[in-house]
Structures are given as C-alpha cells and as structure tokens.
Coordinates of C-alpha atoms in Angstrom, one line a residue:
X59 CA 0.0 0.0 0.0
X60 CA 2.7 2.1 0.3
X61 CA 6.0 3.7 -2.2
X62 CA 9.2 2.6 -0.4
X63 CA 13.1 4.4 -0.7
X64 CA 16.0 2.1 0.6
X65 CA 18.0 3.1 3.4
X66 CA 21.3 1.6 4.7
X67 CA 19.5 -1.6 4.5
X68 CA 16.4 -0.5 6.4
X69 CA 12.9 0.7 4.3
X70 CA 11.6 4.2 4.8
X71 CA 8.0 4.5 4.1
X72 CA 5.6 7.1 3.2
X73 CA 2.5 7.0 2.9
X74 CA 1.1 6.4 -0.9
X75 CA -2.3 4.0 -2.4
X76 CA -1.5 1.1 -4.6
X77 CA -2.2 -2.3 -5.9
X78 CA -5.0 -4.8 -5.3
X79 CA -6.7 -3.9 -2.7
X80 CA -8.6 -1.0 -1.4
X81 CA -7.3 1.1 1.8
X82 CA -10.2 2.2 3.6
X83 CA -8.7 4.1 6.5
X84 CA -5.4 4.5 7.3
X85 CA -3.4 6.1 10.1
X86 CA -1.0 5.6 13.3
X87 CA 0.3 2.5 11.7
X88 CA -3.5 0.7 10.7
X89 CA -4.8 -0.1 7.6
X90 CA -7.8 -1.6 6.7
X91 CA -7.8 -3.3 3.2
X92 CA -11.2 -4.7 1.6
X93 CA -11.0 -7.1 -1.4
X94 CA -14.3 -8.8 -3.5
X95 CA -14.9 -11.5 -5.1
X96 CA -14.4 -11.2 -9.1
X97 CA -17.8 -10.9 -10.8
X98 CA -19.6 -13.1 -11.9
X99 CA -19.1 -15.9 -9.6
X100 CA -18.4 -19.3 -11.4
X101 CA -21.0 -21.9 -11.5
X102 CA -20.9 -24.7 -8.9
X103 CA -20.9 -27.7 -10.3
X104 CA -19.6 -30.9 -9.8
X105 CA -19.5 -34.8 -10.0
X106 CA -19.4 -37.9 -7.7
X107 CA -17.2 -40.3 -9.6
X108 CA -18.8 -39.6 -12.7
X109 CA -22.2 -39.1 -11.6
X110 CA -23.1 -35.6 -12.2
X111 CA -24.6 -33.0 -9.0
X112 CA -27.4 -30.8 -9.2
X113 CA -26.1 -27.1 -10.4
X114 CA -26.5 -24.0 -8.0
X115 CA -25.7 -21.2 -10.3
X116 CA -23.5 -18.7 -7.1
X117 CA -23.0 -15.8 -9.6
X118 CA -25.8 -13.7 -7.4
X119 CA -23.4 -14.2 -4.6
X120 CA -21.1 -11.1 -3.3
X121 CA -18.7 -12.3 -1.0
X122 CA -16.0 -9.9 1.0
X123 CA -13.0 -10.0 2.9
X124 CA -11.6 -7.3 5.1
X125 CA -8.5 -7.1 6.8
X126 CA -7.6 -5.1 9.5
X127 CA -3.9 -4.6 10.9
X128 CA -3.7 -2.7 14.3
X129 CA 0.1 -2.4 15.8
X130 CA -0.2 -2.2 20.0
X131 CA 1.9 1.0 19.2
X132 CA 2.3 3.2 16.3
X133 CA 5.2 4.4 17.7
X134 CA 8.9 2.9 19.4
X135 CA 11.6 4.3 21.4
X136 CA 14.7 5.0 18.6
X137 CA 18.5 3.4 19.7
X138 CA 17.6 0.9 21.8
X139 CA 15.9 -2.8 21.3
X140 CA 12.3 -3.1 22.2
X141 CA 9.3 -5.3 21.3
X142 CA 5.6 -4.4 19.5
X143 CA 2.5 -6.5 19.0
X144 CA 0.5 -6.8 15.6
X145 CA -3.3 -7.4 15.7
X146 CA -4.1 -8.9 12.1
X147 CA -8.2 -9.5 11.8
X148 CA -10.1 -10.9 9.4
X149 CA -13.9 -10.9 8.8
X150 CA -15.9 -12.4 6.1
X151 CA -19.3 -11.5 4.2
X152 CA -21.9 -11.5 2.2
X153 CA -22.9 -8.2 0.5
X154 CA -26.8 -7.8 -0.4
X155 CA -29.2 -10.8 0.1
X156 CA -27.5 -14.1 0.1
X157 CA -30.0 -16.2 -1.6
X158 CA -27.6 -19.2 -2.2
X159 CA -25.0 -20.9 -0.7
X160 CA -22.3 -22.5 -2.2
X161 CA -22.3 -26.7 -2.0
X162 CA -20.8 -28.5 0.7
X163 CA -19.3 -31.6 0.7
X164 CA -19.3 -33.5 4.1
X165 CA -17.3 -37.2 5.5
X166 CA -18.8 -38.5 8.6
X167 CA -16.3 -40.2 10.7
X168 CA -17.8 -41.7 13.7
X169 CA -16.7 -44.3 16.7
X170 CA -18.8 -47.1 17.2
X171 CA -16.1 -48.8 19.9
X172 CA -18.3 -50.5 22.4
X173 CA -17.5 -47.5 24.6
X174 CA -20.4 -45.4 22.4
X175 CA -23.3 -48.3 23.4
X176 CA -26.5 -46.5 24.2
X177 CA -27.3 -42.6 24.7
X178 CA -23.9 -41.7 23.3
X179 CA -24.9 -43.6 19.7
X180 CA -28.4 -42.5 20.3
X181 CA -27.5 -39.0 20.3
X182 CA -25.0 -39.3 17.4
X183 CA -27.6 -40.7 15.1
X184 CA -30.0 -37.9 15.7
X185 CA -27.5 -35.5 14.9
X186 CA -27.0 -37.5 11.7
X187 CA -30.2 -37.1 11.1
X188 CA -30.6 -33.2 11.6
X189 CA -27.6 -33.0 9.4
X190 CA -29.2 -34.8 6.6
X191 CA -32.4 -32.7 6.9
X192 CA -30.5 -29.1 6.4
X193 CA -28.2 -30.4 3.4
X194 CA -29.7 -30.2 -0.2
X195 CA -28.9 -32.2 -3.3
X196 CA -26.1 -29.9 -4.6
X197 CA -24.1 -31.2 -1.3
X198 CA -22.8 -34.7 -0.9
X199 CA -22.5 -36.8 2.3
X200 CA -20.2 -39.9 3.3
X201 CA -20.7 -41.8 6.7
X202 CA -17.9 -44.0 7.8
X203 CA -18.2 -45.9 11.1
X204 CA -14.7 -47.5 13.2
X205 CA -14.4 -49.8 15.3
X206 CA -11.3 -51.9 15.2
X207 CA -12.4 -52.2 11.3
X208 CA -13.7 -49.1 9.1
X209 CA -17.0 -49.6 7.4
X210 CA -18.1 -47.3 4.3
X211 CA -21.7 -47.1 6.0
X212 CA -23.0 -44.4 3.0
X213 CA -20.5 -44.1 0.0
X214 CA -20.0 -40.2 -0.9
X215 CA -23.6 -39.5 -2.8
X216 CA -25.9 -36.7 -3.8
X217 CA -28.0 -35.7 -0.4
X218 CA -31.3 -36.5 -2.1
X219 CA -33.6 -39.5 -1.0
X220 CA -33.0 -38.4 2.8
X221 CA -35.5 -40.8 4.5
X222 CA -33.7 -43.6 2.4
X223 CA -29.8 -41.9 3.9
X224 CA -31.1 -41.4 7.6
X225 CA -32.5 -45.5 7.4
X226 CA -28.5 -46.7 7.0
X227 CA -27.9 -45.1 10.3
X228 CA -29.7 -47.8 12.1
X229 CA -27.0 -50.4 10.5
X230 CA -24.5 -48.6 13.1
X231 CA -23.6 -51.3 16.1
X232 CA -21.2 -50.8 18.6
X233 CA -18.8 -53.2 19.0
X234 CA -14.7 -53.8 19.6
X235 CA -11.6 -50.9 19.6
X236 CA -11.0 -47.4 18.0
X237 CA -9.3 -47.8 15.2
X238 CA -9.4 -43.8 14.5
X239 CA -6.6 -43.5 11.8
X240 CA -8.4 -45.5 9.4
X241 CA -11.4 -44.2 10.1
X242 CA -10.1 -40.7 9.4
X243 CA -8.3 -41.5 6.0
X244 CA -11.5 -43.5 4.4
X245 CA -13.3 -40.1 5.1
X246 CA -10.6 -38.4 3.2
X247 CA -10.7 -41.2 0.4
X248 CA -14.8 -40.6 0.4
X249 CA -14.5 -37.1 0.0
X250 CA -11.7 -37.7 -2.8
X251 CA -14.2 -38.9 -5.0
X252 CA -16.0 -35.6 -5.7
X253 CA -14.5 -33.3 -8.3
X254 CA -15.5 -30.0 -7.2
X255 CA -11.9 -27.7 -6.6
X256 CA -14.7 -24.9 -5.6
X257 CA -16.2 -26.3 -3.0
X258 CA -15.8 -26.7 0.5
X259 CA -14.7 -30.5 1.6
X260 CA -14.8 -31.5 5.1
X261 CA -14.2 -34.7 7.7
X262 CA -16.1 -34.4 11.1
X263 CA -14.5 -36.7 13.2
X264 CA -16.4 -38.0 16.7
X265 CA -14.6 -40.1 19.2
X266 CA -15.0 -40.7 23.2
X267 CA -11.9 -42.8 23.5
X268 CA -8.1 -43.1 22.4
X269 CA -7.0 -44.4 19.1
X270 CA -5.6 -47.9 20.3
X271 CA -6.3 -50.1 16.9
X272 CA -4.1 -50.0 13.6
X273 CA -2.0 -46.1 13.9
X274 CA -2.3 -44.9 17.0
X275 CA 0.9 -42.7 17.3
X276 CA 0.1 -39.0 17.2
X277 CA 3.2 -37.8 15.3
X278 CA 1.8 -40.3 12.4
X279 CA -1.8 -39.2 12.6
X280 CA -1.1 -35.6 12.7
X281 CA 1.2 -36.0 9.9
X282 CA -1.8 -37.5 7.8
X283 CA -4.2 -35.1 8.6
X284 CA -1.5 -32.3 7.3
X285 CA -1.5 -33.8 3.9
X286 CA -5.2 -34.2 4.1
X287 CA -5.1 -30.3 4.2
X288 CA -2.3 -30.1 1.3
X289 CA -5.1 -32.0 -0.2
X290 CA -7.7 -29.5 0.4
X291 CA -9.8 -31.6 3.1
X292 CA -10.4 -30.0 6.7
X293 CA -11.3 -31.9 9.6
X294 CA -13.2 -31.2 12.6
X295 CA -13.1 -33.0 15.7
X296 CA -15.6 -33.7 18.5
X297 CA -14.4 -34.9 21.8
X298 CA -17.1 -37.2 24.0
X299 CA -16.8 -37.4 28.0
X300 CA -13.5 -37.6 29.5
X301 CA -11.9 -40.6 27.8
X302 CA -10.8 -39.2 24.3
X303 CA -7.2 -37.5 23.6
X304 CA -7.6 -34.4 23.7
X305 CA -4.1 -33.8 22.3
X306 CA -4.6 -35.4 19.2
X307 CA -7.9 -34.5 18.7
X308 CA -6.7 -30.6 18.7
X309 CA -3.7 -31.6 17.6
X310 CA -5.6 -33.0 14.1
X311 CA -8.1 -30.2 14.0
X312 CA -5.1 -27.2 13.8
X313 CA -3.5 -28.9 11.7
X314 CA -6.4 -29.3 8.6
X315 CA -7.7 -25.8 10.0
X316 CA -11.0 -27.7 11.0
X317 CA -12.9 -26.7 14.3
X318 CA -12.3 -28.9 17.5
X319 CA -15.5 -29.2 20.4
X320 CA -15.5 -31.3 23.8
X321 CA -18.7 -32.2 24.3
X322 CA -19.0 -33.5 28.4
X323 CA -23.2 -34.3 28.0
X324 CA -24.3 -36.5 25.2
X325 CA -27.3 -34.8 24.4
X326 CA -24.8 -31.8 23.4
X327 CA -23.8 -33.8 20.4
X328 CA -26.7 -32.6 17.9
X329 CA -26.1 -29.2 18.6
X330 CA -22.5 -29.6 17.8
X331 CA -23.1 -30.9 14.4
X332 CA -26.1 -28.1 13.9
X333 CA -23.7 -25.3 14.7
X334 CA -20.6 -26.9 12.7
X335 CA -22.7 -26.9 9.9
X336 CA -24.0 -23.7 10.6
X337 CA -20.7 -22.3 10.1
X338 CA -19.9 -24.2 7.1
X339 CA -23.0 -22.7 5.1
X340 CA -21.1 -19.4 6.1
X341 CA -17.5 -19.9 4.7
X342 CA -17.0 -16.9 2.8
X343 CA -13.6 -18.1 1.4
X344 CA -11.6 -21.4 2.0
X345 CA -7.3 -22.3 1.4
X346 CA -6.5 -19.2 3.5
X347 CA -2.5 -18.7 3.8
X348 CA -0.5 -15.6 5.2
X349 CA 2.8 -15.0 4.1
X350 CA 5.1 -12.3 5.8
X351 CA 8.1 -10.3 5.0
X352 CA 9.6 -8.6 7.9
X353 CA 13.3 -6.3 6.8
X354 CA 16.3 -6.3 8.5
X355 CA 17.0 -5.8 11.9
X356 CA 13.0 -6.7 13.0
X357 CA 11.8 -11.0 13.7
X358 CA 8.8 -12.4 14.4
X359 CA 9.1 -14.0 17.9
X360 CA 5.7 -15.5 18.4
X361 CA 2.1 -15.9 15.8
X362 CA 0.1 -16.9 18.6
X363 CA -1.7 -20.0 18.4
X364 CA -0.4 -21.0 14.9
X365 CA 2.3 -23.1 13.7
X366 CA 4.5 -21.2 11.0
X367 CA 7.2 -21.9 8.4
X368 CA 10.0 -19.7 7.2
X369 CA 11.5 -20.7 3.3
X370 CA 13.5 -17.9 1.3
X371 CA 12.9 -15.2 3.9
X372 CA 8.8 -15.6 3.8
X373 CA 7.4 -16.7 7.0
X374 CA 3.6 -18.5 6.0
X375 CA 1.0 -19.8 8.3
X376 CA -2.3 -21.8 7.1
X377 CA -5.3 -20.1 8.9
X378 CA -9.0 -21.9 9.2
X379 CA -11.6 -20.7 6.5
X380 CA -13.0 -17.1 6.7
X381 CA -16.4 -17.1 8.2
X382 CA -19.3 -14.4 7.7
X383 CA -19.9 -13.1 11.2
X384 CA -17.1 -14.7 12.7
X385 CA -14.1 -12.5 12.8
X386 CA -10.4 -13.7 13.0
X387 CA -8.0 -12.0 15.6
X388 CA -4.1 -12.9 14.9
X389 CA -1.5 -11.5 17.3
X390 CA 2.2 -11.6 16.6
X391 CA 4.9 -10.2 18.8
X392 CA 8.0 -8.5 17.0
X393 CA 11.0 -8.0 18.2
X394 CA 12.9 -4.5 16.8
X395 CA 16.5 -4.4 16.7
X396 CA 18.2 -0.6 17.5
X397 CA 16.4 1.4 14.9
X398 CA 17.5 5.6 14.2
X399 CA 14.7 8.5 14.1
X400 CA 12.6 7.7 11.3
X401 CA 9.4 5.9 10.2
X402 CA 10.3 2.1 9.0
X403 CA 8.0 -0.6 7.4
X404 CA 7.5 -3.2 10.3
X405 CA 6.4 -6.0 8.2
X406 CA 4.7 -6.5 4.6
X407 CA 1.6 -9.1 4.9
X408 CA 0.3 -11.3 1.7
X409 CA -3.3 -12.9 2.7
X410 CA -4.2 -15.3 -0.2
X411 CA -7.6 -17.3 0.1
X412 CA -10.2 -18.3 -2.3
X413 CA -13.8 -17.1 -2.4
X414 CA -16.2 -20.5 -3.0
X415 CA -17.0 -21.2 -6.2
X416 CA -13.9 -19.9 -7.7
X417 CA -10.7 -21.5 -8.4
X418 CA -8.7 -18.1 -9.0
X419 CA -7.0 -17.2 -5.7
X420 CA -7.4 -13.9 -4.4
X421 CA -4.8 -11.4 -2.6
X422 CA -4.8 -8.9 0.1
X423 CA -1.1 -7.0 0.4
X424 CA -1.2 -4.4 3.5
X425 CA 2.1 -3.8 5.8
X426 CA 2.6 -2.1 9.1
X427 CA 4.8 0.5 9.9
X428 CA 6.3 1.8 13.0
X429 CA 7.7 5.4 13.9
X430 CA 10.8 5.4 16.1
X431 CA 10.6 8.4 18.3
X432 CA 13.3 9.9 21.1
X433 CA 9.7 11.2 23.0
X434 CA 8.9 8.2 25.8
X435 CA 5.5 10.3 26.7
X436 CA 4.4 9.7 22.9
X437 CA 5.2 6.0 22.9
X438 CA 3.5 5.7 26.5
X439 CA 0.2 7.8 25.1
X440 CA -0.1 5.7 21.8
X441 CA -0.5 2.2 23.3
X442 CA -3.5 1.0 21.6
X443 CA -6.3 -0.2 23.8
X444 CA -7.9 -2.8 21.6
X445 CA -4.5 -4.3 21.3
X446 CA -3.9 -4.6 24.6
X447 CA -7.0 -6.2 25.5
X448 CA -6.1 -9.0 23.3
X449 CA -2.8 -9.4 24.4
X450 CA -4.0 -10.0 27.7
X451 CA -6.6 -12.9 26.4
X452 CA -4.5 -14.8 24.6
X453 CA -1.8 -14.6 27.6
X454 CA -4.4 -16.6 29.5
X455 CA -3.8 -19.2 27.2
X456 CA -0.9 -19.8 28.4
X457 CA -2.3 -19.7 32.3
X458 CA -4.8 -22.1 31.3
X459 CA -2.0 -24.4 30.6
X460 CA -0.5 -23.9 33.8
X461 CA -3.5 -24.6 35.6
X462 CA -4.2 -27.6 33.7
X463 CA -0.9 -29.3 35.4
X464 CA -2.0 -28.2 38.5
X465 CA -5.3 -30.0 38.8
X466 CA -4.5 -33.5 40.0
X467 CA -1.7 -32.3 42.4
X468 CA -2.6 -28.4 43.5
X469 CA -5.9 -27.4 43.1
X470 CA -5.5 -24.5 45.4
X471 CA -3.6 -23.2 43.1
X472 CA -5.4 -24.2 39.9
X473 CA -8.3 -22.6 41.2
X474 CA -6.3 -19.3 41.9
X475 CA -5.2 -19.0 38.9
X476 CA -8.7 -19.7 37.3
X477 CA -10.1 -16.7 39.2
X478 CA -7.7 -14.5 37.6
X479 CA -8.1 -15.7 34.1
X480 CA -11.7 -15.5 34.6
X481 CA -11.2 -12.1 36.2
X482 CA -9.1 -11.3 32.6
X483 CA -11.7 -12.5 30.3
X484 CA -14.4 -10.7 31.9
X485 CA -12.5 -7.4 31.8
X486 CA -12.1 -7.8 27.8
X487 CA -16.0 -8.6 27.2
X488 CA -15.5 -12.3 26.9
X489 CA -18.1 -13.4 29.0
X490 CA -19.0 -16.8 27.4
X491 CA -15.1 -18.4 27.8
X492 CA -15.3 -17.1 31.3
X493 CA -18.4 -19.1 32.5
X494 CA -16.5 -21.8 31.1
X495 CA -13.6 -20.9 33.2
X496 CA -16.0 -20.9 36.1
X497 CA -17.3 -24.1 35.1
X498 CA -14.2 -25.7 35.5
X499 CA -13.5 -24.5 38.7
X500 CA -16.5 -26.0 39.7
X501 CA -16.2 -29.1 38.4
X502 CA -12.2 -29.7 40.3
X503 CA -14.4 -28.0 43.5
X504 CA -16.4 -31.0 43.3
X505 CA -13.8 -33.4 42.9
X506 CA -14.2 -34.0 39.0
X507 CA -10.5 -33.4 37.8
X508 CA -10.9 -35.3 34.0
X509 CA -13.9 -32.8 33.0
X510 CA -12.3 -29.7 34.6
X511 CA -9.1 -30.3 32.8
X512 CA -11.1 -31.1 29.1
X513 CA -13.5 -27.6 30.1
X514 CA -10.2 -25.8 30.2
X515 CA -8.4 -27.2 26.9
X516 CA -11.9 -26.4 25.3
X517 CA -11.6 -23.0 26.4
X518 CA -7.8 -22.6 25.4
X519 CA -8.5 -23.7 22.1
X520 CA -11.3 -20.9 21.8
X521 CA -9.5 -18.3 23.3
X522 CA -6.6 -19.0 20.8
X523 CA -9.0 -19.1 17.6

C-alpha cells in the first residue's frame, strides 16, 4: 500500500495507495484493506465419480473479505531494542441478500467402539439425522463408522432421498476398539471422490476414546491429517466425556484448520453438528494462507496460536476458512533491533484465500509501519487499547496451561489461577469463555479433575481461535 526508498538496509516508508486492494482508513500504523470477489461468480458444479450433482448457479453471490492490521503501538523508542505486537483481523461477508449458498461436501467419521453403546450412539444418530435434513442435493455426504475395522456405511452420494440416507444409520452397532486412523483417511478417500476444486470439503471426526487399533501414534496421525489439508480436506473433531485424547484431537483439528468441540453431555452432540454446519454454510472463502516479510533488523518472535514456516525469507502460516460473522483475531509479537529517528515498514503481509466457487486465488497486500521516536510520553500515550485487551486474552492461554498441570496435584492453586483468568476475560467482554472458566473451577471443587481439565483445553482452544 505504500512507495518505499532504501535506506542503509532498512525501508523508509511514506504514505502512498497502490495495488489490489482497497485502503479504507489509514493512520498511526493501521490499515484496513477490503477485497471482493471477481464478478460473476463461477458456477458450482460438480461430480461424484462420474455421476453428475445438481447445479447451484452462485454468480448472485457477493462475497468480501476485510483485513484489519492494528500495531499495540504506532510508535517505538529510537536506539535501543524493544518489542511491539500486531493485531491482524479478518472478517468475512456476504454483501446484499445471500439467496444461495455454495455446496458442501461433508465425511462422517464416527466411533462405534463398544465404549459409544447407548445414549452416546443414540444421540450421534439424531444428529446424523438433523444433518441430513439441512443439506440439499447440490451437497454430498459420506458416513464412515470405526471400530477396530472401518465400514463405508453411505459411499459419498448426492444428499437427495433423505429418509432412504437417515434409514443406513440404524446399520450402526457398537462393538470392539478405536481404530481412528483408518477411520479418518477412508473419510478423506470418500471425499476424494467428488471433483468439485470450488467447494468446500470437510471430515467431522467424533470419538469418546483413544485411538488404540491399527495407527495410534500421534506424530503419524497428525502428519496425515497435514497432507489431508495439502489435499484440500479440513477436519473437525468432537471430543465425548472424558476418555478421548484431547491432544490429538486438537492436535488434528489445527493442523487441517478444521474446528475442535468437547462435548462433556451427550445430548450436546446434535447441537455440535447443527452449529458446525451452521458455520460451514457461512465460509465466505476457504485455502486461506499468510505469508510475511519482515526487513532487517525486525523477527517475528511468536504468531500466537499457529504453527508457522519460514522458506526464502517468507514466513507462512495456514489459517482456518474465513467465516461471515465470525471474525479472525491474529497477534504476533515483534522484536525490533536498535532502529535511528525515522518511520520504517515493520512487516509486509500477503493474505491469499479463495472465495467458494472460484478456483482463481485472491490477494490482500497491506504492511505495518512503526515510527521510532526519542519522546517516551508519545510511545506511553499511543498504546493502543484494543490491542492490549487482546494481548492479555490470549496470555491466559498460556495460564490455562499452567492450571491444567495443576489439577491432579494443586488445586488451590489451579483454582487461583482460574479466578484470575476468569477475572481477565471478563474485563475484555469475553463473558461466554469465562463461564466456562467458572465451570471448571467448579467441576475440580467437586472433585471432577478429568472434566475440569477437558473444560479448560476447550476453552484454550477458543480463546486462541
């Protein structure tokens, strides 16, 4: 966004519009950037191994993606080393009336161990069956059950005779071990069967136990589910009662950019799958990738709660799909080397994504840029407050963990610490993850360690979305 002049190995900016976005406001180091989807929209169509879908026509569809950059402070001290933190969000929508939606393409992975005998199957099967009720015949649906063997319950097929769908579900019998692995990649090979680049592909995966039949190492499982995501598949996980790993289960959601839920009541399962699928319908774009360029003499120390990778001097992260009314907040903390008195470019930001129902990719450029000052009362006046609420959320992440190891062993302390985050979260507006931090006071109060410590990591992992 801006014209740039070299200096001594350092980049001077000044202000100046250009490019592929638009800059809607601009000033003390922000810029918003807005980008829309090409017009007209491509058609969304698509086949099942040869067996042709029924065509939604999305070129009425006006999709939008804003980014926001905020730095904590516009403004650093000059000579000396110091540090700065970078609010990146990003919020999706649809302009005008949004008549259609885009087609969805959904795997359902479920556990069937003997372990999900009764309510917990009970429950599953009626959230099937609300599933199957709010899909359409554009979108396609898989069910694959695991035990200690994977069963293709419902091949990947058209969502069309639903009575005739929702009937298979009674097939389902418990029985025998969690074989999860193979349970997840015959989803992925399910979903592999539809040719449709433009639409949104994903695996829900439900378990209430470990993965203890055929791969059951987590390095290995994680690994697969990365490559599912090379492949364009995203997987979603659901956690049930107190038995599951939770580790892997997040640890397989980050890494497709799916959605992870612990769900400690059974009955909760059908809204899970309503509200998962509530959010899918709203994807405004999918494939969404950051890539950063920071100069000389300024690193990125942390992105929190991402995993990032550095080739060539670009640093890139994968971020979860961009969701109409659900905006992204992404910290980073930089770290400035001894800079002189000037205004520098902090860091040049690349967000690439693709709008549904187009195979082009689409690009939002927008950097930051810092102004290093001798005047300590101007850097102490210009700490942004928005930023620093945020900084102070997702430092309870990091509590949360603290308290987690503390459960079994200290819970006077665990509970201390609790208070405060709850205290923290309360004072930035985020009344729902405190209540759950309350929760899980509650539940070590009463003696109930395992769901206290799975009502915490459920809270972390929202608190660092």
């Amino acid at each position: 966004m801006r014209s740039t002049s070299h200096q001594d190995d350092a980049t001077v900016v000044s202000p100046e519009g250009r490019g592929d976005a638009t800059i809607v406001s601009q000033g003390s180091g922000d810029a918003t950037v807005v980008a829309s989807a090409p017009s007209p929209m491509a058609v969304g169509d698509a086949t099942v191994v040869g067996q042709a879908l029924q065509t939604v026509d999305l070129s009425a569809l006006k999709p939008e993606v804003t980014a926001n950059l905020i730095l904590h402070n516009p403004l650093a001290m000059a000579g000396m080393r110091s540090e700065n933190y970078l609010l990146c969000e990003l919020s999706g929508a649809f302009r005008g009336q949004k008549l259609v939606r885009p087609p969805v393409h959904l795997s359902l992975v479920l556990d069937k161990s003997g372990s999900m005998e009764g309510k917990p199957l009970e429950y599953v099967k009626e959230a099937c069956r609300l599933l199957i009720d709010k899909l359409g015949p554009a979108d396609t649906l898989s069910i694959v059950t695991f035990a200690e063997a994977v069963d293709i319950l419902l091949a990947q097929s058209p969502v069309s005779k639903k009575e005739t769908l929702k009937a298979q579900l009674d097939l389902i019998r418990p029985r025998g071990t969690t074989n999860l692995y193979g349970g997840m990649v015959a989803g992925a090979n399910q979903l592999a069967m539809v040719k449709a680049p433009t639409h949104l592909a994903r695996i829900i995966l439900l378990t209430d136990g470990e993965a203890n039949e055929g791969v059951t190492e987590y390095g290995e499982i994680v690994a697969k589910a990365r490559s599912m995501r090379r492949d364009g598949f995203s997987v979603s996980t659901v956690g049930v009662g107190i038995e599951y790993n939770e580790e892997l289960m997040r640890g397989i959601a980050k890494n497709t950019v799916g959605n992870y839920y612990y769900v400690d009541a059974v009955s909760e399962i059908p809204r899970v799958f309503e509200e998962e699928l509530a959010t899918l319908f709203e994807v405004v774009a999918k494939n969404v990738r950051m890539s950063l360029r920071l100069p000389k003499g300024i690193k990125l120390d942390k992105f929190y709660g991402r995993d990032v990778s550095t080739e060539n001097g670009v640093t890139s992260v994968h971020l979860p799909d961009i969701v109409a009314g659900d905006p992204q907040s992404l910290l980073l903390k930089l770290i400035f080397d001894s800079h002189p008195l000037a205004r520098f470019r902090a860091l040049q930001a690349n967000l690439s994504f693709e709008y549904l129902g187009q195979t082009i990719r689409s690009d939002l450029a927008f950097d930051a840029v810092v102004e290093f000052t001798a005047d300590r009362q101007r850097i102490l006046d210009s700490i942004n407050a928005k930023v620093d609420s945020v900084m102070r959320v997702k430092d309870v992440v990091a509590e949360i963990s603290r308290a987690k190891q503390m459960l079994s062993h200290d819970a006077g302390t665990a509970t201390v610490i609790m208070d405060r985050a709850k205290t923290v979260l309360m004072q930035a507006g985020r009344e729902g993850d405190a209540t759950l931090i309350a929760n899980a006071a509650d539940l070590l109060a009463c003696g109930q360690v395992e769901k206290a410590d799975k009502t915490l990591g459920a809270t972390s992992w929202e608190l660092e979305e």
